[in-house]
mmCIF file of C-alpha atoms and ligand atoms in Angstrom:
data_model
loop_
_atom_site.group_PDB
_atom_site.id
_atom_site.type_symbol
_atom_site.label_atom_id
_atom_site.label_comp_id
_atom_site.label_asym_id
_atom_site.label_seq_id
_atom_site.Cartn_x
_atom_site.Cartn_y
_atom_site.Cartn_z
ATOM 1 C CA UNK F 237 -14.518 13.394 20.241
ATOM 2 C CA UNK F 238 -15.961 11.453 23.027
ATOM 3 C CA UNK F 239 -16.666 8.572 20.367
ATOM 4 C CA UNK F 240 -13.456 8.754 19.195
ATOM 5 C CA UNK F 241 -11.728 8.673 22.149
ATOM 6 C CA UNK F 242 -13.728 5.551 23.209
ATOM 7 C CA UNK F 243 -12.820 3.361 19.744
ATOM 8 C CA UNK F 244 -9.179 4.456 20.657
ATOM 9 C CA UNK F 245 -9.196 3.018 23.556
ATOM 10 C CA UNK F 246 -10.980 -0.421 21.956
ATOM 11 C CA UNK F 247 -8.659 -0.191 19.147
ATOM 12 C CA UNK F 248 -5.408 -0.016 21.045
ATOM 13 C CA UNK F 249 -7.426 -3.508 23.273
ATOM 14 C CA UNK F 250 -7.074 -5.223 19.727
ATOM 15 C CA UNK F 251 -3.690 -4.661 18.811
ATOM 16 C CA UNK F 252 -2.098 -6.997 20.795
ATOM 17 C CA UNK F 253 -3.849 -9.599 18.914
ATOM 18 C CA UNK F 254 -3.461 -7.774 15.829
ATOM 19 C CA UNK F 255 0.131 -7.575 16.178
ATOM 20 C CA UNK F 256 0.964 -11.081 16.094
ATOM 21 C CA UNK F 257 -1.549 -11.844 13.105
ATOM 22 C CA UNK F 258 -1.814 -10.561 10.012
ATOM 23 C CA UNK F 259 -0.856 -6.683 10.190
ATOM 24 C CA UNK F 260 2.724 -6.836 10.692
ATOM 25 C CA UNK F 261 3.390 -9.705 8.541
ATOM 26 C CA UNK F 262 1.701 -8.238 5.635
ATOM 27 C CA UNK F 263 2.764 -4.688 6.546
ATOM 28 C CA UNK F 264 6.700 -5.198 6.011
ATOM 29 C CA UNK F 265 6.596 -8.559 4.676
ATOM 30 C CA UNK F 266 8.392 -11.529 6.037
ATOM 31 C CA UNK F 267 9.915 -9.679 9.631
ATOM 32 C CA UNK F 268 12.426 -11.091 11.225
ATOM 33 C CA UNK F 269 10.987 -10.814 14.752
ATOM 34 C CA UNK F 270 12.818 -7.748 16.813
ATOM 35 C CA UNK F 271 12.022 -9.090 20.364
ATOM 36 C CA UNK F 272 12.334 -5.954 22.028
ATOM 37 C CA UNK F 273 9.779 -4.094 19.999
ATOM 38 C CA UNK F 274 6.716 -6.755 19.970
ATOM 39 C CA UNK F 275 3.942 -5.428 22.148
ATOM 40 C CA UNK F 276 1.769 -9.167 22.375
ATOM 41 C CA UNK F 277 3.024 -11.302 24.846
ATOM 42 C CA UNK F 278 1.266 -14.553 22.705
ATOM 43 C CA UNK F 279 4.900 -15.540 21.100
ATOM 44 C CA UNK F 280 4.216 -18.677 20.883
ATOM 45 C CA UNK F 281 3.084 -17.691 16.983
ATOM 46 C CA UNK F 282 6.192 -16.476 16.372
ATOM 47 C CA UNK F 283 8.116 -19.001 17.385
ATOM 48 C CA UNK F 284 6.123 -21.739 15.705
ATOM 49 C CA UNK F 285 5.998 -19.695 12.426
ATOM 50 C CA UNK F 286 9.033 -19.340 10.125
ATOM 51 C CA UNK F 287 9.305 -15.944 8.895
ATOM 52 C CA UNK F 288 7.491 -15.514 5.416
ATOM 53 C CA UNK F 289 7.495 -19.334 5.305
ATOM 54 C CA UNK F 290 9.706 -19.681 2.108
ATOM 55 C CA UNK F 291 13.403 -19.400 1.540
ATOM 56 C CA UNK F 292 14.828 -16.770 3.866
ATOM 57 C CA UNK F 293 17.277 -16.000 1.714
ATOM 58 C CA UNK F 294 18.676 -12.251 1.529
ATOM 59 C CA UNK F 295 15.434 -10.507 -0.014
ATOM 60 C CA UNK F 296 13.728 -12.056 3.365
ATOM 61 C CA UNK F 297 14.159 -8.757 5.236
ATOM 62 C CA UNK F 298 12.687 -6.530 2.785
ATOM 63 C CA UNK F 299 9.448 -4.535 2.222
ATOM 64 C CA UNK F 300 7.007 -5.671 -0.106
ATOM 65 C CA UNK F 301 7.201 -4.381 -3.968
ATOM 66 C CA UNK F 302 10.382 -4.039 -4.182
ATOM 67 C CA UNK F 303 11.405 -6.790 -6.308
ATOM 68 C CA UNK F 304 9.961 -7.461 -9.700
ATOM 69 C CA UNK F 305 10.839 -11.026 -9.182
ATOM 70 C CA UNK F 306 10.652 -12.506 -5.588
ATOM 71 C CA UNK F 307 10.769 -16.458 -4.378
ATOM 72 C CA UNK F 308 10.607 -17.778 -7.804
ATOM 73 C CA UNK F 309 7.435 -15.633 -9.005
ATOM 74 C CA UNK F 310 7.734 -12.990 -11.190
ATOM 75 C CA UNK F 311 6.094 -10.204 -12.733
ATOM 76 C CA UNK F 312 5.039 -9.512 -16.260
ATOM 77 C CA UNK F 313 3.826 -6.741 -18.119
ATOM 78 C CA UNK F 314 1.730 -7.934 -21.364
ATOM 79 C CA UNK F 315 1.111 -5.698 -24.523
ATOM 80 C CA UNK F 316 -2.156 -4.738 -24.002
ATOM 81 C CA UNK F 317 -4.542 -2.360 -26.010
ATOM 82 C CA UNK F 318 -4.910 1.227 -25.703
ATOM 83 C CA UNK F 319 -6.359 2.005 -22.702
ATOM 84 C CA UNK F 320 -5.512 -1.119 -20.902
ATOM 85 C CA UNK F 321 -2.840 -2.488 -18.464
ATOM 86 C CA UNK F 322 -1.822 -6.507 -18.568
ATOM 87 C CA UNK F 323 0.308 -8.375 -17.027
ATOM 88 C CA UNK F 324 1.499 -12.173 -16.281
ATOM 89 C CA UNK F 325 3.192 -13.770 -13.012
ATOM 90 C CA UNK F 326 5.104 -16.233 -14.003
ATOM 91 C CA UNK F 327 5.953 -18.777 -11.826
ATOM 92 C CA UNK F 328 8.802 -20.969 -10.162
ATOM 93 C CA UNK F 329 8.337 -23.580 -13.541
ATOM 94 C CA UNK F 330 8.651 -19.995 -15.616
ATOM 95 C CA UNK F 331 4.978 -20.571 -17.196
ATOM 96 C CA UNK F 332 1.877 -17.570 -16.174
ATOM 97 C CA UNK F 333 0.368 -18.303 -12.325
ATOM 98 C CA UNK F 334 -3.415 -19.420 -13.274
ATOM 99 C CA UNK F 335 -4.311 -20.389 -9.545
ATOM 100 C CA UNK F 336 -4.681 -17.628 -6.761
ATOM 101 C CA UNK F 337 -5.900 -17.569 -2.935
ATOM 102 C CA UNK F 338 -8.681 -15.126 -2.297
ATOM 103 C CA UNK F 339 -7.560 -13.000 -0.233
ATOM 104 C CA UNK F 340 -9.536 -9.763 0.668
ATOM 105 C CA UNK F 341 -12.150 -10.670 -1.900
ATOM 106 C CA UNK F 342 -10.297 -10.389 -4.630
ATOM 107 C CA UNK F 343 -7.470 -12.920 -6.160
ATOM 108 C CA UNK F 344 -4.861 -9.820 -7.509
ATOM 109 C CA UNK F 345 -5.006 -6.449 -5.742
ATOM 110 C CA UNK F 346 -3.617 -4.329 -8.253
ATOM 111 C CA UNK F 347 -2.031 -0.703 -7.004
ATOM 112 C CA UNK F 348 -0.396 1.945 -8.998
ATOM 113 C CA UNK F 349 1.287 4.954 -7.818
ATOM 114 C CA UNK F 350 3.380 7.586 -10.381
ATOM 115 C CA UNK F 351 7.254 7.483 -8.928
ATOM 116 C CA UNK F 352 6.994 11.135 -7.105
ATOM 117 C CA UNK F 353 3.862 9.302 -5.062
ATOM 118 C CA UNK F 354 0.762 10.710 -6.933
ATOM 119 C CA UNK F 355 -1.924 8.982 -8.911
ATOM 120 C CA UNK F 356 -2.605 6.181 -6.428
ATOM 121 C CA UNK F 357 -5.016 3.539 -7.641
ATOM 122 C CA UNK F 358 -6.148 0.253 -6.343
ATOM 123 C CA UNK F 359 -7.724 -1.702 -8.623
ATOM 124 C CA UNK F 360 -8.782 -5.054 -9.234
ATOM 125 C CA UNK F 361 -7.850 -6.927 -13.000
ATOM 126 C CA UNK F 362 -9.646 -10.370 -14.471
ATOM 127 C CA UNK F 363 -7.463 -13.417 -14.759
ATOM 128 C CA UNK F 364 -7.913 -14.989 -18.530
ATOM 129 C CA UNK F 365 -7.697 -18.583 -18.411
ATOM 130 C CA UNK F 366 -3.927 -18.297 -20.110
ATOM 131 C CA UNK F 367 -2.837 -16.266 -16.681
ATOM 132 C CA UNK F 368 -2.871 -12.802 -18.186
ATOM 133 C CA UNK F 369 -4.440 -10.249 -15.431
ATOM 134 C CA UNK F 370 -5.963 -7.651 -17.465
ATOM 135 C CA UNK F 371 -7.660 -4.035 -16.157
ATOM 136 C CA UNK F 372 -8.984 -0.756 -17.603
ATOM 137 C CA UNK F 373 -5.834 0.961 -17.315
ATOM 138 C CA UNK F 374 -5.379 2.734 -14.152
ATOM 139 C CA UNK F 375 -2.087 4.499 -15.370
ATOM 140 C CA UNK F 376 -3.131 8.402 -14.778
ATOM 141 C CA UNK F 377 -0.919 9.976 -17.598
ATOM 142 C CA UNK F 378 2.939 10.516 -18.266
ATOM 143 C CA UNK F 379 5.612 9.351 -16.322
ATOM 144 C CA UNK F 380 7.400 6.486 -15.068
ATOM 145 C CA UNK F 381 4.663 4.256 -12.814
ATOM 146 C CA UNK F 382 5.382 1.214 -10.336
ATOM 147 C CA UNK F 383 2.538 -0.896 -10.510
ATOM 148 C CA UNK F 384 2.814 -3.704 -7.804
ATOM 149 C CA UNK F 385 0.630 -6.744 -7.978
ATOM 150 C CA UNK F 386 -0.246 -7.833 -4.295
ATOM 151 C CA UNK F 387 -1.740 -11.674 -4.142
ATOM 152 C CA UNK F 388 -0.808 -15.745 -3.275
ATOM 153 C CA UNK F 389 -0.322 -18.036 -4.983
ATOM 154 C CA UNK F 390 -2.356 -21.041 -4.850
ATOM 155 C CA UNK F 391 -0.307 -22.857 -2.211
ATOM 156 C CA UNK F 392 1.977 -20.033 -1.498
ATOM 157 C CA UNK F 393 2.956 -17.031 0.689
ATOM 158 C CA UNK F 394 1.503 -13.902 0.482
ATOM 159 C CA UNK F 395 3.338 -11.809 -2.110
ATOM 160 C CA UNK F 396 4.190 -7.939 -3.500
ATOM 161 C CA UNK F 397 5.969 -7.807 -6.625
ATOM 162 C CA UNK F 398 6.622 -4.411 -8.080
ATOM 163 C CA UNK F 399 7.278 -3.572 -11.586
ATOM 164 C CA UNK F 400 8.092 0.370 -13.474
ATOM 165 C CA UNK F 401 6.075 0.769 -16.384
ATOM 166 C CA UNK F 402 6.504 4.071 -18.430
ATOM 167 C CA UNK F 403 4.145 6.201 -20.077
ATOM 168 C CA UNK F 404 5.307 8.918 -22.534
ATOM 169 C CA UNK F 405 4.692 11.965 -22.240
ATOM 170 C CA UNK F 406 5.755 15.095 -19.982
ATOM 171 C CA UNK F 407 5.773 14.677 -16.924
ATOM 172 C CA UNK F 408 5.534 17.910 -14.438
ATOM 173 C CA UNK F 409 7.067 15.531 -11.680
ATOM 174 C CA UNK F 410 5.046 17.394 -7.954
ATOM 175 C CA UNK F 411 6.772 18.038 -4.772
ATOM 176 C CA UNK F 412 5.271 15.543 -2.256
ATOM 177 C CA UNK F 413 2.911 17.396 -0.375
ATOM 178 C CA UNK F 414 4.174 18.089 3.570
ATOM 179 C CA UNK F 415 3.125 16.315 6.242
ATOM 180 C CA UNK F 416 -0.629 16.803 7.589
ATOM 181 C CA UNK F 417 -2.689 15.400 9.806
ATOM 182 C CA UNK F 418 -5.807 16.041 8.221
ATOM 183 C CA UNK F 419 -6.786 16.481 4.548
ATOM 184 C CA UNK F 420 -9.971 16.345 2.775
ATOM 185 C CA UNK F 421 -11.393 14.161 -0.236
ATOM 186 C CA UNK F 422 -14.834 13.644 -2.168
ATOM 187 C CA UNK F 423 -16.298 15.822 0.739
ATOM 188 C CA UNK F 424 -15.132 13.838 3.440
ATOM 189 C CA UNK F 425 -12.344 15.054 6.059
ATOM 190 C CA UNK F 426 -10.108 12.304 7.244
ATOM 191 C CA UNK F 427 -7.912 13.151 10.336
ATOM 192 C CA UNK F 428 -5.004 10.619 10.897
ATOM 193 C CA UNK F 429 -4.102 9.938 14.852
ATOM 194 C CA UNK F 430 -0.369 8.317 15.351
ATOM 195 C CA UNK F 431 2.809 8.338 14.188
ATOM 196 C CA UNK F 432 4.482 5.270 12.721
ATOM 197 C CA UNK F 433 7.968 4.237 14.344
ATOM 198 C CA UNK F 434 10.867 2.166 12.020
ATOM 199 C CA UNK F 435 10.888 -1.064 13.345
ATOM 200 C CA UNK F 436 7.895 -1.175 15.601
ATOM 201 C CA UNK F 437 4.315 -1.629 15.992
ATOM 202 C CA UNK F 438 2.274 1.506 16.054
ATOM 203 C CA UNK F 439 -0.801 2.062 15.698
ATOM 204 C CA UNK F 440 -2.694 4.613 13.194
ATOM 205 C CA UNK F 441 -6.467 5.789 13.624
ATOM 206 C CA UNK F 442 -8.237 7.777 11.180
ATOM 207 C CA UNK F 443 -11.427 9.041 11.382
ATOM 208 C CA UNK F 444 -13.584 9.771 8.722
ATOM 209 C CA UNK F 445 -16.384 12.787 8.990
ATOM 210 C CA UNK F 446 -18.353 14.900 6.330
ATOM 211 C CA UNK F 447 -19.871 18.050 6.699
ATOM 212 C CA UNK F 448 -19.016 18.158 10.153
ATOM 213 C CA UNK F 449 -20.633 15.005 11.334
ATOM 214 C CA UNK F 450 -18.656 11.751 11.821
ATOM 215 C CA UNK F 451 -19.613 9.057 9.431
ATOM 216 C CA UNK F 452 -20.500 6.177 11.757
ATOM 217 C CA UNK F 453 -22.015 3.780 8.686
ATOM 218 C CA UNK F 454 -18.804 2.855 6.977
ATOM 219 C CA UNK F 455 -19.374 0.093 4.073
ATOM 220 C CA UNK F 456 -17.199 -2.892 3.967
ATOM 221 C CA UNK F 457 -14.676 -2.458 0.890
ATOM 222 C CA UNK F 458 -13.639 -5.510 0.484
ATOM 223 C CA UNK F 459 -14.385 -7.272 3.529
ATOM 224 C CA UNK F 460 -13.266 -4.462 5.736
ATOM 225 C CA UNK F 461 -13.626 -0.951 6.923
ATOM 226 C CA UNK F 462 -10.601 0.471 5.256
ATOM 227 C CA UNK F 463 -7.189 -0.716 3.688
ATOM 228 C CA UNK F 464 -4.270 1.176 4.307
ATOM 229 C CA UNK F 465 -1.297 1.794 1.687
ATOM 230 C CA UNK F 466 2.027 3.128 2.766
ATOM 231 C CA UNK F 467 4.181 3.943 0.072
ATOM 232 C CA UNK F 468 8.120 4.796 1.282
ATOM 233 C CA UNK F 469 9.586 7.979 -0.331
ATOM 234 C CA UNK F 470 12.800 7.432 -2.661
ATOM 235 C CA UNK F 471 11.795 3.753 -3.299
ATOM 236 C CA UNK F 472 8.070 3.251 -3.202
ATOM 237 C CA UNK F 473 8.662 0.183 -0.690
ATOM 238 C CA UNK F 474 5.164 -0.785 -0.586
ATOM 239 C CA UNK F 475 3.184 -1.814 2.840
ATOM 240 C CA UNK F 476 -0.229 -2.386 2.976
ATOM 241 C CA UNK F 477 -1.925 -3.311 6.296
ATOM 242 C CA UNK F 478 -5.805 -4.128 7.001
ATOM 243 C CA UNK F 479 -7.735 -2.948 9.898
ATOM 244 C CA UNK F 480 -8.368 -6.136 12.829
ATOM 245 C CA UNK F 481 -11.594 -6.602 13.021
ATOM 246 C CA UNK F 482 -14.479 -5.952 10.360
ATOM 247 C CA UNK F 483 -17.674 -5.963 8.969
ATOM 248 C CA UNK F 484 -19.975 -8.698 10.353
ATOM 249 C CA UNK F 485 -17.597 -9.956 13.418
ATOM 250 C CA UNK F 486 -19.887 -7.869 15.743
ATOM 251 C CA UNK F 487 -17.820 -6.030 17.623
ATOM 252 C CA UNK F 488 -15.900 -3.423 14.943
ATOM 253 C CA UNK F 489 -17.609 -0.804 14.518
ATOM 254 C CA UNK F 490 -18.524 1.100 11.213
ATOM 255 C CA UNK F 491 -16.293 4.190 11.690
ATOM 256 C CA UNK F 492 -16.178 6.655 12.357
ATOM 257 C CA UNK F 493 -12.389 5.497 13.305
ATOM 258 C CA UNK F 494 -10.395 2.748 11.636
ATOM 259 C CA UNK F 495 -8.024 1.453 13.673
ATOM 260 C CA UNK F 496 -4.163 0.237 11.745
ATOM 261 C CA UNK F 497 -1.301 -1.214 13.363
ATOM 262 C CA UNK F 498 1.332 -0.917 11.313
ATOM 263 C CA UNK F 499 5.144 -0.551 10.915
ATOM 264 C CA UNK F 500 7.586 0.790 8.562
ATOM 265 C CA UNK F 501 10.670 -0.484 7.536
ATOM 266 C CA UNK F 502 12.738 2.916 8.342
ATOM 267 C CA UNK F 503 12.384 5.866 9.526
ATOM 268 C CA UNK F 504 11.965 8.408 6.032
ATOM 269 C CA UNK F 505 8.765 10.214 4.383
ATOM 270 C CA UNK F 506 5.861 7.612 3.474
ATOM 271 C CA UNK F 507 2.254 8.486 1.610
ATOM 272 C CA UNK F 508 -0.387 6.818 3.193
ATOM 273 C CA UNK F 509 -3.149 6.195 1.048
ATOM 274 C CA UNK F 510 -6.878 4.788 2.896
ATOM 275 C CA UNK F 511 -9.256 3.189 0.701
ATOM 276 C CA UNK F 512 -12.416 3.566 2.324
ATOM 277 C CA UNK F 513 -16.073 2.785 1.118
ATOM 278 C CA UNK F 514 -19.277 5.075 1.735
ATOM 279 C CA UNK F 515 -22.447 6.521 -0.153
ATOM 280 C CA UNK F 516 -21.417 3.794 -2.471
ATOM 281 C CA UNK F 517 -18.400 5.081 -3.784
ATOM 282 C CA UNK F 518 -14.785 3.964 -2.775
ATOM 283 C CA UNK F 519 -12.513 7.288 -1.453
ATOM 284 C CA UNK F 520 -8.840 7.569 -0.997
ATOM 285 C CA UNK F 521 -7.314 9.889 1.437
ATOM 286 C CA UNK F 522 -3.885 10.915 1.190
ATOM 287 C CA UNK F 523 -1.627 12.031 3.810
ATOM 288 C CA UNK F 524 2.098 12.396 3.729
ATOM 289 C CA UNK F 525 3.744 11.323 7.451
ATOM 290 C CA UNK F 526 7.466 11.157 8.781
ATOM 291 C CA UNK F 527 8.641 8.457 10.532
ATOM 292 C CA UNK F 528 11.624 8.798 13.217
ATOM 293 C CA UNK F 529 14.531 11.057 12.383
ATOM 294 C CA UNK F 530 14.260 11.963 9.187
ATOM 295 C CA UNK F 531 17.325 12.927 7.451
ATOM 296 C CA UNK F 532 18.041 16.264 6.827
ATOM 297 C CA UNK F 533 17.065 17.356 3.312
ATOM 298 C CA UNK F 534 20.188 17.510 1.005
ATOM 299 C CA UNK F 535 21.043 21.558 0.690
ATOM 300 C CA UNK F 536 23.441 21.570 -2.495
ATOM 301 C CA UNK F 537 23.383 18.137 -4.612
ATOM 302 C CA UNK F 538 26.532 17.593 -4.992
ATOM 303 C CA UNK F 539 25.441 15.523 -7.865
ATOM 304 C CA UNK F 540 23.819 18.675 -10.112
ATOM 305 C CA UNK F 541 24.360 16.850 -13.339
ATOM 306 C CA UNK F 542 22.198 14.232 -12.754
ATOM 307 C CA UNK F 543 18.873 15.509 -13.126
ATOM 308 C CA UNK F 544 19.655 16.960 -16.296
ATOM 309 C CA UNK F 545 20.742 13.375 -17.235
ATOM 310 C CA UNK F 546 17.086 12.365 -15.962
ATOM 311 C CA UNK F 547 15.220 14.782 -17.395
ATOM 312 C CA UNK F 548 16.126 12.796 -20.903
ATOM 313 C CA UNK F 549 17.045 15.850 -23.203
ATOM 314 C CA UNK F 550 20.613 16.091 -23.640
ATOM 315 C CA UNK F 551 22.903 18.251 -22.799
ATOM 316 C CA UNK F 552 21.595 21.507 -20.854
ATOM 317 C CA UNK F 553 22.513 22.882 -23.971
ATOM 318 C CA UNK F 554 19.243 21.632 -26.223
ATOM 319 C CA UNK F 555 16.690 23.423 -24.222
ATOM 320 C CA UNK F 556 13.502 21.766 -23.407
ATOM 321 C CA UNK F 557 10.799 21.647 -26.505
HETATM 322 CU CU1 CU U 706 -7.460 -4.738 -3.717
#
């Protein structure tokens, strides 16, 4: 606890800095800046730094993955074999994207998530020399997907363009699971510290331990110690935020706690989902968190035809098969 306590403290040393970079911007996309919630007193960056850098115009304000077509760039799904998931970006001229930034390693950061929140993947396609991204498919079984595609353009901003993509079958659609603050996965335990506020900067530590000992020799996944998914309830806005600090900069260290700041858009149910790397495998913990007031839980829908409408068999009459 002692140890943990301790990276706290370091962690919350870092956030100012962090703040201003590269977490909020990413984590809820081009921000207008709400003065009375930013915690660094360095804004000067602000100031000198348009807000997503392109066109404000009205999608400026919104969380990533929203959009399947964003600032002139849109996204694709390809035909693809059995077994495999393609897609195109086509950009401002219409024709496939061919030229990417690195960023985090990797040129497309690929990350699927079923519409009720489960079967989370992040995976990581191959760009054919015609622009078509193609990937073992990471599409878990039936039911209607988003699959966002999270890169930059050669050139360009950073981007998250989300697109559904169905998969027949039935689908046994799960509750998400209530909130926790701990939860377990490949034999690890993963506590999450912090609460994220709408609007504002907060910061979230999780702490990674197995079989009672706290796991203190972390492995860089792609070029840091863990990368954090939100994933917003009822929409699947998509925010994804990086730790500051990493492997090789001398002064993070390798867990047990990774330090996030993030924010969310509003206040609602999110699934956070940390990709982390150790004994050589890559693990995702999952934990479901509110953020502010959440709204009370509808009692009677007045709306009770509708999910028969979206359950896609008719009339209640036809029974289910
Ligand atoms: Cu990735």
């Amino acid at each position: 606890m002692n140890t943990a306590t301790k990276l706290s403290g370091f962690a919350l040393g870092l956030a100012a800095v962090f703040g201003t970079a590269y977490g909020v911007g990413h984590l809820a996309g081009p921000v207008t800046p709400a003065a009375d919630t930013r915690h660094d007193p360095a804004g000067a960056a602000h100031d000198s730094d348009p807000p997503g850098g392109g066109p404000a115009g009205a999608t400026a304000h919104l969380p990533g993955g929203l959009l399947v077509s964003d600032r002139g760039y849109t996204m694709q799904p390809v035909d693809a074999p059995t077994g495999q998931f393609a897609f195109r970006i086509a950009g401002p001229d219409g024709t496939p994207v061919t030229s990417y930034e690195v960023a985090h390693d990797k040129r497309m950061h690929l990350i699927v998530a079923r519409r009720d929140l489960s079967g989370f993947r992040h995976v990581h396609p191959e760009l054919s020399a015609d622009g078509t991204w193609r990937v073992a498919s990471p599409l878990g079984g039936p039911g209607v997907w988003r699959a966002f595609a999270d890169f930059t353009p050669s050139g360009g901003d950073p981007l998250t363009l989300g697109v559904d993509v169905a998969v027949p079958g039935q689908l046994q659609p799960r509750p998400l699971p209530a909130p926790a603050t701990s939860t377990t996965v490949d034999g690890y335990t993963v506590t999450l510290a912090g609460t994220p506020q709408p609007g504002r900067t907060s910061q979230l530590t999780l702490t990674v331990s197995r079989d009672g000992q706290l796991v203190t020799d972390l492995e860089p996944y792609l070029g840091a110690y863990g990368h954090l998914v939100a994933l917003r309830q009822g929409d699947l806005a998509y925010l994804h935020v990086h730790p500051e600090g990493g492997p090789g900069d001398g002064r993070t260290p390798a867990g047990p706690a990774v330090t996030f700041s993030a924010e969310v858009p509003s206040a609602g149910s999110y699934r956070l989902y940390l990709d982390f790397r150790h004994g050589g495998a890559v693990h995702t913990a999952e934990f479901t968190v509110l953020a502010g007031d959440v709204p009370p839980a509808p009692t009677t829908n007045p709306a009770a035809p509708a999910p028969t409408a979206d359950a896609g068999h008719g009339a209640p009459g036809h029974g289910h098969n």
